[in-house]
mmCIF file of C-alpha atoms in Angstrom:
data_model
loop_
_atom_site.group_PDB
_atom_site.id
_atom_site.type_symbol
_atom_site.label_atom_id
_atom_site.label_comp_id
_atom_site.label_asym_id
_atom_site.label_seq_id
_atom_site.Cartn_x
_atom_site.Cartn_y
_atom_site.Cartn_z
ATOM 1 C CA MET A 16 -21.511 98.204 -39.855
ATOM 2 C CA THR A 17 -18.481 96.668 -38.141
ATOM 3 C CA ALA A 18 -15.628 96.100 -40.598
ATOM 4 C CA LEU A 19 -15.033 92.512 -41.655
ATOM 5 C CA ALA A 20 -11.670 90.917 -40.839
ATOM 6 C CA ILE A 21 -10.528 89.235 -44.064
ATOM 7 C CA ALA A 22 -7.437 86.999 -44.059
ATOM 8 C CA HIS A 23 -5.616 87.674 -47.320
ATOM 9 C CA ARG A 24 -4.449 84.480 -49.103
ATOM 10 C CA ALA A 25 -4.960 82.412 -45.957
ATOM 11 C CA GLY A 26 -6.948 79.862 -47.934
ATOM 12 C CA ASN A 27 -4.001 79.150 -50.217
ATOM 13 C CA SER A 28 -2.751 76.513 -47.774
ATOM 14 C CA LEU A 29 -4.307 74.255 -45.180
ATOM 15 C CA ALA A 30 -1.974 75.691 -42.537
ATOM 16 C CA GLY A 31 -3.157 79.183 -43.427
ATOM 17 C CA LEU A 32 -6.791 78.074 -43.283
ATOM 18 C CA HIS A 33 -6.406 76.615 -39.798
ATOM 19 C CA ALA A 34 -4.416 79.610 -38.520
ATOM 20 C CA ALA A 35 -6.992 82.104 -39.797
ATOM 21 C CA ASN A 36 -9.838 80.119 -38.280
ATOM 22 C CA ALA A 37 -7.964 80.073 -34.982
ATOM 23 C CA LEU A 38 -7.900 83.883 -35.105
ATOM 24 C CA GLY A 39 -11.653 83.901 -35.654
ATOM 25 C CA VAL A 40 -11.598 86.000 -38.830
ATOM 26 C CA ASP A 41 -14.825 86.711 -40.694
ATOM 27 C CA VAL A 42 -13.642 85.776 -44.190
ATOM 28 C CA ILE A 43 -10.760 83.702 -45.574
ATOM 29 C CA GLU A 44 -9.549 84.657 -49.049
ATOM 30 C CA CYS A 45 -7.901 82.343 -51.549
ATOM 31 C CA ASP A 46 -6.668 82.716 -55.127
ATOM 32 C CA VAL A 47 -8.328 80.280 -57.538
ATOM 33 C CA HIS A 48 -6.590 79.266 -60.776
ATOM 34 C CA GLU A 49 -7.773 76.766 -63.356
ATOM 35 C CA HIS A 50 -4.767 74.822 -64.626
ATOM 36 C CA ARG A 51 -5.064 71.879 -67.001
ATOM 37 C CA GLY A 52 -8.639 71.246 -66.004
ATOM 38 C CA ARG A 53 -8.005 71.422 -62.245
ATOM 39 C CA LEU A 54 -8.951 74.193 -59.829
ATOM 40 C CA GLU A 55 -5.921 75.123 -57.714
ATOM 41 C CA VAL A 56 -5.598 77.604 -54.851
ATOM 42 C CA ARG A 57 -2.276 79.467 -54.957
ATOM 43 C CA HIS A 58 -0.904 82.937 -55.401
ATOM 44 C CA LEU A 59 2.038 81.963 -57.597
ATOM 45 C CA LYS A 60 1.487 81.956 -61.356
ATOM 46 C CA THR A 61 2.516 79.388 -63.930
ATOM 47 C CA ALA A 62 5.215 80.217 -66.481
ATOM 48 C CA GLY A 63 4.006 78.370 -69.562
ATOM 49 C CA PRO A 64 6.307 75.444 -70.388
ATOM 50 C CA LEU A 65 8.940 76.539 -67.878
ATOM 51 C CA PRO A 66 9.236 74.289 -64.791
ATOM 52 C CA PHE A 67 8.454 76.849 -62.104
ATOM 53 C CA LEU A 68 5.769 78.993 -60.518
ATOM 54 C CA TRP A 69 6.537 82.634 -59.943
ATOM 55 C CA ASP A 70 5.611 85.954 -58.426
ATOM 56 C CA ARG A 71 7.656 89.152 -58.376
ATOM 57 C CA TRP A 72 10.134 87.976 -55.725
ATOM 58 C CA GLU A 73 9.351 84.294 -55.411
ATOM 59 C CA LEU A 74 9.978 81.109 -57.371
ATOM 60 C CA ALA A 75 8.784 77.579 -56.710
ATOM 61 C CA SER A 76 9.067 74.289 -58.532
ATOM 62 C CA ALA A 77 6.146 73.552 -60.823
ATOM 63 C CA SER A 78 6.311 69.925 -59.696
ATOM 64 C CA ALA A 79 5.631 70.763 -56.045
ATOM 65 C CA PRO A 80 2.212 69.595 -54.746
ATOM 66 C CA ARG A 81 -0.559 72.160 -55.254
ATOM 67 C CA LEU A 82 -3.635 72.481 -53.101
ATOM 68 C CA GLY A 83 -6.903 72.007 -54.965
ATOM 69 C CA LEU A 84 -10.024 74.027 -54.271
ATOM 70 C CA ALA A 85 -11.925 70.790 -53.659
ATOM 71 C CA GLU A 86 -9.356 69.758 -51.028
ATOM 72 C CA LEU A 87 -9.617 73.158 -49.330
ATOM 73 C CA LEU A 88 -13.397 72.942 -49.090
ATOM 74 C CA GLU A 89 -13.229 69.357 -47.808
ATOM 75 C CA ALA A 90 -10.702 70.352 -45.121
ATOM 76 C CA ASP A 91 -12.898 73.112 -43.696
ATOM 77 C CA ARG A 92 -14.352 72.271 -40.299
ATOM 78 C CA HIS A 93 -15.517 75.737 -39.238
ATOM 79 C CA ASP A 94 -18.240 76.639 -41.775
ATOM 80 C CA THR A 95 -15.760 79.174 -43.093
ATOM 81 C CA THR A 96 -16.929 82.064 -45.235
ATOM 82 C CA PHE A 97 -14.525 81.920 -48.146
ATOM 83 C CA MET A 98 -13.764 84.667 -50.622
ATOM 84 C CA LEU A 99 -12.711 83.083 -53.905
ATOM 85 C CA ASP A 100 -10.555 85.429 -55.982
ATOM 86 C CA ILE A 101 -10.975 84.062 -59.513
ATOM 87 C CA LYS A 102 -7.753 84.544 -61.464
ATOM 88 C CA GLY A 103 -7.328 84.790 -65.217
ATOM 89 C CA ARG A 104 -9.534 86.039 -68.012
ATOM 90 C CA ARG A 105 -11.449 82.871 -68.833
ATOM 91 C CA VAL A 106 -15.074 82.378 -67.852
ATOM 92 C CA SER A 107 -14.425 78.633 -67.986
ATOM 93 C CA ALA A 108 -12.729 78.888 -64.583
ATOM 94 C CA ALA A 109 -15.859 80.405 -63.055
ATOM 95 C CA ARG A 110 -17.998 77.702 -64.618
ATOM 96 C CA SER A 111 -15.701 75.054 -63.150
ATOM 97 C CA VAL A 112 -16.006 76.673 -59.715
ATOM 98 C CA ALA A 113 -19.800 76.731 -60.023
ATOM 99 C CA ARG A 114 -19.810 73.049 -60.958
ATOM 100 C CA LEU A 115 -17.532 72.138 -58.034
ATOM 101 C CA LEU A 116 -19.659 74.057 -55.527
ATOM 102 C CA HIS A 117 -22.771 72.309 -56.812
ATOM 103 C CA GLU A 118 -21.216 68.837 -56.814
ATOM 104 C CA SER A 119 -19.729 69.274 -53.338
ATOM 105 C CA GLY A 120 -23.018 70.462 -51.911
ATOM 106 C CA HIS A 121 -21.472 73.738 -50.763
ATOM 107 C CA HIS A 122 -24.454 76.058 -50.395
ATOM 108 C CA ARG A 123 -23.262 78.300 -47.563
ATOM 109 C CA PRO A 124 -22.647 81.944 -48.476
ATOM 110 C CA VAL A 125 -19.421 82.433 -50.392
ATOM 111 C CA LEU A 126 -17.918 85.672 -51.651
ATOM 112 C CA VAL A 127 -16.530 85.667 -55.185
ATOM 113 C CA CYS A 128 -14.260 88.465 -56.335
ATOM 114 C CA GLY A 129 -12.038 89.275 -59.263
ATOM 115 C CA ARG A 130 -10.711 91.965 -61.572
ATOM 116 C CA TRP A 131 -12.184 90.059 -64.552
ATOM 117 C CA TRP A 132 -15.839 90.763 -63.866
ATOM 118 C CA PRO A 133 -17.410 88.312 -66.366
ATOM 119 C CA SER A 134 -16.171 85.515 -64.095
ATOM 120 C CA VAL A 135 -17.767 87.159 -61.062
ATOM 121 C CA ASP A 136 -21.017 87.703 -62.981
ATOM 122 C CA THR A 137 -21.073 84.037 -64.000
ATOM 123 C CA LEU A 138 -20.854 82.850 -60.404
ATOM 124 C CA ALA A 139 -23.270 85.527 -59.178
ATOM 125 C CA LYS A 140 -26.073 83.495 -60.775
ATOM 126 C CA LEU A 141 -25.791 81.040 -57.870
ATOM 127 C CA PRO A 142 -28.149 82.080 -55.046
ATOM 128 C CA PHE A 143 -25.535 81.683 -52.280
ATOM 129 C CA VAL A 144 -22.784 83.666 -54.053
ATOM 130 C CA ARG A 145 -22.109 87.256 -53.003
ATOM 131 C CA PRO A 146 -20.343 89.012 -55.900
ATOM 132 C CA VAL A 147 -17.478 91.422 -55.218
ATOM 133 C CA LEU A 148 -15.910 93.499 -58.005
ATOM 134 C CA SER A 149 -12.208 94.359 -57.646
ATOM 135 C CA SER A 150 -10.169 97.296 -58.933
ATOM 136 C CA ARG A 151 -6.472 97.940 -58.505
ATOM 137 C CA ASN A 152 -5.801 101.162 -60.454
ATOM 138 C CA ARG A 153 -7.562 104.421 -61.304
ATOM 139 C CA THR A 154 -8.733 103.223 -64.710
ATOM 140 C CA GLU A 155 -10.356 100.174 -63.148
ATOM 141 C CA LEU A 156 -11.912 102.288 -60.384
ATOM 142 C CA ALA A 157 -13.494 104.639 -62.939
ATOM 143 C CA ARG A 158 -14.887 101.630 -64.805
ATOM 144 C CA LEU A 159 -16.106 100.186 -61.507
ATOM 145 C CA THR A 160 -17.993 103.382 -60.695
ATOM 146 C CA ARG A 161 -19.727 103.293 -64.080
ATOM 147 C CA ARG A 162 -20.608 99.635 -63.610
ATOM 148 C CA LEU A 163 -22.148 100.247 -60.185
ATOM 149 C CA GLU A 164 -24.271 103.070 -61.536
ATOM 150 C CA ALA A 165 -25.511 100.980 -64.468
ATOM 151 C CA GLY A 166 -26.049 97.713 -62.567
ATOM 152 C CA PRO A 167 -26.692 94.899 -61.977
ATOM 153 C CA PRO A 168 -26.281 95.215 -58.200
ATOM 154 C CA VAL A 169 -23.422 93.472 -56.386
ATOM 155 C CA HIS A 170 -22.704 92.714 -52.748
ATOM 156 C CA GLY A 171 -19.412 94.555 -52.478
ATOM 157 C CA VAL A 172 -16.264 95.970 -53.997
ATOM 158 C CA SER A 173 -12.577 95.454 -53.258
ATOM 159 C CA VAL A 174 -10.430 98.497 -54.062
ATOM 160 C CA HIS A 175 -6.709 99.053 -53.550
ATOM 161 C CA ARG A 176 -6.077 101.264 -50.521
ATOM 162 C CA SER A 177 -4.121 103.851 -52.528
ATOM 163 C CA LEU A 178 -7.300 104.728 -54.476
ATOM 164 C CA LEU A 179 -9.615 105.378 -51.543
ATOM 165 C CA THR A 180 -10.623 108.635 -49.905
ATOM 166 C CA ARG A 181 -13.524 109.367 -47.594
ATOM 167 C CA GLU A 182 -15.479 110.738 -50.565
ATOM 168 C CA ALA A 183 -14.699 107.712 -52.735
ATOM 169 C CA VAL A 184 -15.786 105.275 -50.008
ATOM 170 C CA SER A 185 -18.982 107.224 -49.394
ATOM 171 C CA GLY A 186 -19.772 107.113 -53.113
ATOM 172 C CA LEU A 187 -19.190 103.372 -53.290
ATOM 173 C CA HIS A 188 -21.411 102.771 -50.254
ATOM 174 C CA ARG A 189 -24.318 104.300 -52.156
ATOM 175 C CA HIS A 190 -24.272 101.175 -54.333
ATOM 176 C CA VAL A 191 -22.859 98.321 -52.225
ATOM 177 C CA GLU A 192 -23.042 96.959 -48.709
ATOM 178 C CA VAL A 193 -19.342 96.208 -48.287
ATOM 179 C CA VAL A 194 -16.328 98.295 -49.351
ATOM 180 C CA MET A 195 -13.164 96.244 -48.869
ATOM 181 C CA THR A 196 -9.581 97.341 -49.267
ATOM 182 C CA TRP A 197 -6.047 95.982 -49.244
ATOM 183 C CA PRO A 198 -3.249 95.946 -48.213
ATOM 184 C CA VAL A 199 -3.842 96.795 -44.553
ATOM 185 C CA ASN A 200 -0.792 95.448 -42.764
ATOM 186 C CA ASP A 201 -0.056 97.885 -39.936
ATOM 187 C CA LEU A 202 -2.014 99.780 -37.296
ATOM 188 C CA ALA A 203 -1.673 103.130 -39.027
ATOM 189 C CA ALA A 204 -3.218 101.711 -42.181
ATOM 190 C CA LEU A 205 -5.985 100.029 -40.162
ATOM 191 C CA ASP A 206 -6.899 103.280 -38.398
ATOM 192 C CA ALA A 207 -6.798 105.194 -41.687
ATOM 193 C CA VAL A 208 -9.141 102.899 -43.617
ATOM 194 C CA LEU A 209 -11.607 102.569 -40.759
ATOM 195 C CA ASP A 210 -11.661 106.348 -40.413
ATOM 196 C CA ILE A 211 -12.794 106.812 -44.033
ATOM 197 C CA GLY A 212 -15.597 104.246 -43.734
ATOM 198 C CA VAL A 213 -14.156 101.008 -45.132
ATOM 199 C CA THR A 214 -16.208 97.975 -44.058
ATOM 200 C CA GLY A 215 -13.880 95.153 -45.114
ATOM 201 C CA VAL A 216 -10.194 94.998 -44.103
ATOM 202 C CA ILE A 217 -7.990 92.614 -46.114
ATOM 203 C CA SER A 218 -4.743 91.877 -44.305
ATOM 204 C CA ASP A 219 -1.810 89.467 -44.450
ATOM 205 C CA GLU A 220 -0.889 90.174 -40.832
ATOM 206 C CA PRO A 221 -2.367 88.080 -37.997
ATOM 207 C CA ALA A 222 -1.723 90.911 -35.531
ATOM 208 C CA ILE A 223 -3.859 93.325 -37.555
ATOM 209 C CA LEU A 224 -6.660 90.798 -37.944
ATOM 210 C CA SER A 225 -6.559 90.115 -34.194
ATOM 211 C CA GLU A 226 -6.708 93.844 -33.447
ATOM 212 C CA LEU A 227 -9.704 94.259 -35.707
ATOM 213 C CA ARG A 228 -11.464 91.317 -34.057
ATOM 214 C CA ALA A 229 -10.805 92.907 -30.657
ATOM 215 C CA ARG A 230 -12.350 96.173 -31.856
ATOM 216 C CA GLN A 231 -15.351 94.269 -33.190
ATOM 217 C CA ALA A 232 -15.895 92.813 -29.722
ATOM 218 C CA THR A 233 -15.715 96.281 -28.184
ATOM 219 C CA ASP A 234 -18.247 97.634 -30.698
ATOM 220 C CA ASP A 235 -20.627 94.802 -29.873
#
């Protein structure tokens, strides 16, 4: 299987969506948060009553406009395959996503991933959803392995690159079609993950996604 080119966080803005589609990537990922009853796509997190959004090295005003998931889906003109990374530990967010997809008539295949698997399982009940279970550390990877062995089946997994070896990838492929990894932001990392059998490359870098698309064309 040719590895999928997955644009990390590109769906968190309309500019990112259009740029990733221009590259011809296979999947566009976005981070979905439920905030005060609204589904928003953004990487930055809220800070309770404080008037800002934050990540480790970034701050933004909480009053700045935020892109909604409904707006993102409405703006798509390329039949994009989205990967919705459901944030938080509330199944209500997944239920809200399911309701939005139904009401918007979005029945094309969509990948749904997350480290909080009950949310993924909730959305996996929809026939067009392809569930992807994520793990970022060794404890989560061990739990992921047990989950795959016990079932129910899922479409794929997304595992941090630092946790993967050839043996680990081979073991995961016994249970799932797609083994994704991140971050893959330089050529050395791209060559390394492809060499051990990864079939989904999650990258922030347009140059890496373009290189992978070029290799896909050669393989075809």
